[in-house]
Amino acid sequence: MLNSVSTAIGISGVSYPVLSLASAAASGTGEVSASASSASMIEPSIIFNRHWIEHTFHSVGGHHFVVVMMSLIIIAALTAFLAYCSQGLKLRHISAGQNFLELIYESLDNYVVSMMGPAGRKFLVLIGSLFIYILFSNYLGLIPGLEAPTANLNTTAALALVTFFSIHYFGLKTQGLKYLKHFAGDIWWLAPLMIPIHIIGELARPLSLSIRLFGNIRGEDIAICILFFLGVKAYFPFFHLPMLFLACFSCLIQALVFTMLTMAYISGALPHEEHHEDGHDDKTGKHSH
Amino acid sequence: MNLQLDLHVWSVIFSSLCIAIGAFGAALAQGKSIVAALEGIARQPQSAGEIRTTMIIGLALIESLAIYCLVISLILLFVRW
């Protein structure tokens, strides 16, 4: 189902009679036919249809080669940059690259610790890599000719599945079988009702994570593209600039939101120390009396 | 007007209605939550950081509903009927 929906919205296998119909009506040709194709209207295939990379590397068996190649571009660029910057690490008289990497590491560390506390520092690797990958893939869509990998449901679903499995892995690892007990709720006779509700709630998390990221990035890209082609038609191709600035901000926000929700879910699965603190408060209250 | 054209016309109309109503509800809800967060920050500026992170998470959860509407309208527009 996931693949079919993403195929429908994604890159390949889409027909656009509706859009060509709408643009034909907008351009005032008057002739409305399902296969309308006049040179004056915005060619929807430029916006939504096959990408220029997919023209050279034909999609085989329903695989999305554009997304994979864009992901590979990001991975290769990041790997090359990190390999260049992490040459000759020193303790003092550090190079500019090492300084930059330490800046990134420290800010990510502050971000994770401010959300999860010092106990969350061991999740820094997971959260930081998710953040950097999502941020760079969001920004890749703003470069003309390239496409954001997160503007495809397959990529975001993969990222959300990583989050989903890591939530339950860390929950089971730290709490053991007690973690499964919280699915049943507090009241034992409500357990037949609470278990399906909790399971549906757990399954809704990766769904909402993936669809949120996908919809935001895809919607932004479509809006930028439509505004750009509107400007091209008006001989003033700068209509999309405000949307570009908004997208620069919103890409960062989406990466922040994804990692923030991941941290909230993971820290929700970890054993929390509230009972301990409550007992401590009670003791101090007794002492004061 | 054959049946297929009717389907396309209806899908255009209802996809625009879908995103309009979804954006309306999400905008109301986000405005309410931002008002509450700003009041909290104005009363207690020292807890601005916690309020901001909680507000952003809540905004993301609200916004996902509007995004569902966007996805539904995209499906209505672009799926081959």
GROMACS .gro file of C-alpha atoms in nm, chain A residues 34-246:
model
  213
   34ALA     CA    1  -0.877   1.526  -2.109
   35SER     CA    2  -0.570   1.508  -2.328
   36ALA     CA    3  -0.520   1.883  -2.358
   37SER     CA    4  -0.163   1.971  -2.439
   38SER     CA    5  -0.088   2.312  -2.577
   39ALA     CA    6   0.248   2.481  -2.577
   40SER     CA    7   0.126   2.785  -2.389
   41MET     CA    8   0.041   2.617  -2.063
   42ILE     CA    9   0.265   2.506  -1.784
   43GLU     CA   10   0.391   2.162  -1.870
   44PRO     CA   11   0.296   1.959  -1.564
   45SER     CA   12   0.540   1.686  -1.649
   46ILE     CA   13   0.821   1.931  -1.574
   47ILE     CA   14   0.687   1.982  -1.227
   48PHE     CA   15   0.571   1.641  -1.120
   49ASN     CA   16   0.657   1.382  -1.374
   50ARG     CA   17   0.980   1.213  -1.464
   51HIS     CA   18   1.297   1.364  -1.337
   52TRP     CA   19   1.590   1.429  -1.567
   53ILE     CA   20   1.796   1.167  -1.388
   54GLU     CA   21   1.522   0.914  -1.436
   55HIS     CA   22   1.535   0.980  -1.807
   56THR     CA   23   1.895   0.861  -1.806
   57PHE     CA   24   1.853   0.586  -1.546
   58HIS     CA   25   1.520   0.429  -1.625
   59SER     CA   26   1.329   0.315  -1.323
   60VAL     CA   27   1.331  -0.062  -1.310
   61GLY     CA   28   1.072  -0.267  -1.131
   62GLY     CA   29   0.910   0.027  -0.957
   63HIS     CA   30   1.225   0.137  -0.779
   64HIS     CA   31   1.281   0.507  -0.735
   65PHE     CA   32   1.626   0.569  -0.868
   66VAL     CA   33   1.610   0.946  -0.831
   67VAL     CA   34   1.561   0.926  -0.458
   68VAL     CA   35   1.837   0.671  -0.416
   69MET     CA   36   2.075   0.881  -0.621
   70MET     CA   37   1.993   1.196  -0.428
   71SER     CA   38   2.049   1.008  -0.101
   72LEU     CA   39   2.379   0.883  -0.239
   73ILE     CA   40   2.477   1.239  -0.330
   74ILE     CA   41   2.415   1.350   0.028
   75ILE     CA   42   2.593   1.049   0.177
   76ALA     CA   43   2.894   1.095  -0.051
   77ALA     CA   44   2.917   1.468   0.015
   78LEU     CA   45   2.887   1.425   0.391
   79THR     CA   46   3.139   1.141   0.396
   80ALA     CA   47   3.389   1.338   0.191
   81PHE     CA   48   3.342   1.647   0.407
   82LEU     CA   49   3.379   1.455   0.733
   83ALA     CA   50   3.681   1.264   0.605
   84TYR     CA   51   3.843   1.591   0.503
   85CYS     CA   52   3.763   1.766   0.829
   86SER     CA   53   3.863   1.482   1.059
   87GLN     CA   54   4.216   1.453   0.923
   88GLY     CA   55   4.481   1.493   1.190
   89LEU     CA   56   4.269   1.543   1.498
   90LYS     CA   57   4.461   1.715   1.773
   91LEU     CA   58   4.399   1.831   2.127
   92ARG     CA   59   4.539   2.182   2.080
   93HIS     CA   60   4.616   2.401   1.779
   94ILE     CA   61   4.317   2.244   1.610
   95SER     CA   62   4.239   2.297   1.245
   96ALA     CA   63   3.939   2.488   1.113
   97GLY     CA   64   3.760   2.170   1.009
   98GLN     CA   65   3.798   2.012   1.350
   99ASN     CA   66   3.676   2.334   1.506
  100PHE     CA   67   3.367   2.326   1.288
  101LEU     CA   68   3.296   1.960   1.366
  102GLU     CA   69   3.332   2.030   1.739
  103LEU     CA   70   3.087   2.319   1.705
  104ILE     CA   71   2.832   2.090   1.539
  105TYR     CA   72   2.886   1.815   1.795
  106GLU     CA   73   2.852   2.051   2.089
  107SER     CA   74   2.533   2.211   1.963
  108LEU     CA   75   2.379   1.870   1.890
  109ASP     CA   76   2.487   1.755   2.236
  110ASN     CA   77   2.325   2.060   2.397
  111TYR     CA   78   2.010   1.997   2.196
  112VAL     CA   79   1.982   1.632   2.299
  113VAL     CA   80   2.069   1.698   2.665
  114SER     CA   81   1.820   1.983   2.686
  115MET     CA   82   1.544   1.748   2.569
  116MET     CA   83   1.632   1.416   2.732
  117GLY     CA   84   1.863   1.510   3.017
  118PRO     CA   85   2.216   1.378   3.064
  119ALA     CA   86   2.090   1.018   3.035
  120GLY     CA   87   2.003   1.087   2.672
  121ARG     CA   88   2.362   1.145   2.573
  122LYS     CA   89   2.398   0.788   2.448
  123PHE     CA   90   2.127   0.854   2.190
  124LEU     CA   91   2.327   1.143   2.046
  125VAL     CA   92   2.459   0.928   1.763
  126LEU     CA   93   2.111   0.824   1.648
  127ILE     CA   94   1.950   1.165   1.690
  128GLY     CA   95   2.242   1.356   1.543
  129SER     CA   96   2.267   1.143   1.233
  130LEU     CA   97   1.891   1.161   1.179
  131PHE     CA   98   1.904   1.539   1.218
  132ILE     CA   99   2.196   1.594   0.983
  133TYR     CA  100   2.062   1.359   0.718
  134ILE     CA  101   1.710   1.505   0.723
  135LEU     CA  102   1.841   1.862   0.725
  136PHE     CA  103   2.067   1.811   0.425
  137SER     CA  104   1.808   1.614   0.232
  138ASN     CA  105   1.552   1.889   0.292
  139TYR     CA  106   1.794   2.152   0.170
  140LEU     CA  107   1.887   1.947  -0.136
  141GLY     CA  108   1.540   2.002  -0.277
  142LEU     CA  109   1.598   2.377  -0.287
  143ILE     CA  110   1.881   2.341  -0.539
  144PRO     CA  111   1.741   2.357  -0.895
  145GLY     CA  112   1.771   2.030  -1.080
  146LEU     CA  113   1.802   1.820  -0.766
  147GLU     CA  114   1.526   1.669  -0.561
  148ALA     CA  115   1.487   1.620  -0.189
  149PRO     CA  116   1.497   1.252  -0.089
  150THR     CA  117   1.257   1.333   0.192
  151ALA     CA  118   1.001   1.448  -0.066
  152ASN     CA  119   0.932   1.079  -0.127
  153LEU     CA  120   0.729   0.866   0.110
  154ASN     CA  121   0.973   0.575   0.085
  155THR     CA  122   1.262   0.768   0.240
  156THR     CA  123   1.058   0.917   0.521
  157ALA     CA  124   0.895   0.582   0.593
  158ALA     CA  125   1.240   0.426   0.624
  159LEU     CA  126   1.350   0.698   0.867
  160ALA     CA  127   1.031   0.660   1.068
  161LEU     CA  128   1.076   0.283   1.084
  162VAL     CA  129   1.426   0.335   1.226
  163THR     CA  130   1.267   0.554   1.493
  164PHE     CA  131   0.987   0.303   1.557
  165PHE     CA  132   1.219   0.007   1.607
  166SER     CA  133   1.465   0.205   1.815
  167ILE     CA  134   1.186   0.318   2.050
  168HIS     CA  135   1.084  -0.040   2.126
  169TYR     CA  136   1.440  -0.171   2.127
  170PHE     CA  137   1.550   0.077   2.390
  171GLY     CA  138   1.228   0.031   2.583
  172LEU     CA  139   1.271  -0.347   2.598
  173LYS     CA  140   1.643  -0.318   2.669
  174THR     CA  141   1.612  -0.081   2.961
  175GLN     CA  142   1.286  -0.200   3.118
  176GLY     CA  143   1.269  -0.561   3.007
  177LEU     CA  144   0.926  -0.722   3.017
  178LYS     CA  145   0.800  -0.438   3.237
  179TYR     CA  146   0.793  -0.233   2.919
  180LEU     CA  147   0.525  -0.460   2.775
  181LYS     CA  148   0.321  -0.420   3.091
  182HIS     CA  149   0.254  -0.053   3.033
  183PHE     CA  150   0.059  -0.142   2.720
  184ALA     CA  151  -0.208  -0.288   2.947
  185GLY     CA  152  -0.263   0.038   3.132
  186ASP     CA  153  -0.300   0.094   3.505
  187ILE     CA  154  -0.636  -0.074   3.566
  188TRP     CA  155  -0.620  -0.447   3.501
  189TRP     CA  156  -0.981  -0.499   3.394
  190LEU     CA  157  -0.950  -0.230   3.129
  191ALA     CA  158  -0.661  -0.417   2.966
  192PRO     CA  159  -0.865  -0.569   2.678
  193LEU     CA  160  -0.962  -0.215   2.583
  194MET     CA  161  -0.629  -0.048   2.647
  195ILE     CA  162  -0.401  -0.293   2.464
  196PRO     CA  163  -0.552  -0.233   2.116
  197ILE     CA  164  -0.560   0.142   2.181
  198HIS     CA  165  -0.193   0.145   2.280
  199ILE     CA  166  -0.096  -0.071   1.984
  200ILE     CA  167  -0.280   0.157   1.742
  201GLY     CA  168  -0.116   0.456   1.908
  202GLU     CA  169   0.227   0.303   1.867
  203LEU     CA  170   0.159   0.223   1.502
  204ALA     CA  171   0.033   0.576   1.439
  205ARG     CA  172   0.367   0.723   1.541
  206PRO     CA  173   0.576   0.616   1.240
  207LEU     CA  174   0.279   0.689   1.014
  208SER     CA  175   0.245   1.047   1.133
  209LEU     CA  176   0.624   1.099   1.143
  210SER     CA  177   0.671   0.986   0.785
  211ILE     CA  178   0.366   1.157   0.639
  212ARG     CA  179   0.442   1.484   0.818
  213LEU     CA  180   0.796   1.507   0.681
  214PHE     CA  181   0.693   1.390   0.334
  215GLY     CA  182   0.395   1.623   0.308
  216ASN     CA  183   0.580   1.928   0.429
  217ILE     CA  184   0.877   1.890   0.198
  218ARG     CA  185   0.673   1.779  -0.101
  219GLY     CA  186   0.420   2.055  -0.055
  220GLU     CA  187   0.693   2.316  -0.029
  221ASP     CA  188   0.868   2.191  -0.338
  222ILE     CA  189   0.544   2.189  -0.535
  223ALA     CA  190   0.461   2.542  -0.419
  224ILE     CA  191   0.808   2.669  -0.512
  225CYS     CA  192   0.787   2.501  -0.852
  226ILE     CA  193   0.439   2.635  -0.931
  227LEU     CA  194   0.538   2.989  -0.828
  228PHE     CA  195   0.854   2.965  -1.036
  229PHE     CA  196   0.666   2.859  -1.348
  230LEU     CA  197   0.410   3.131  -1.284
  231GLY     CA  198   0.698   3.381  -1.281
  232VAL     CA  199   0.840   3.234  -1.599
  233LYS     CA  200   0.507   3.285  -1.769
  234ALA     CA  201   0.501   3.648  -1.648
  235TYR     CA  202   0.863   3.711  -1.759
  236PHE     CA  203   0.954   3.779  -1.396
  237PRO     CA  204   1.094   3.455  -1.252
  238PHE     CA  205   1.127   3.575  -0.894
  239PHE     CA  206   0.782   3.498  -0.758
  240HIS     CA  207   0.917   3.198  -0.574
  241LEU     CA  208   1.181   3.388  -0.374
  242PRO     CA  209   0.962   3.452  -0.065
  243MET     CA  210   0.863   3.087  -0.069
  244LEU     CA  211   1.230   2.992  -0.093
  245PHE     CA  212   1.313   3.189   0.221
  246LEU     CA  213   1.017   3.034   0.398
   0.00000   0.00000   0.00000
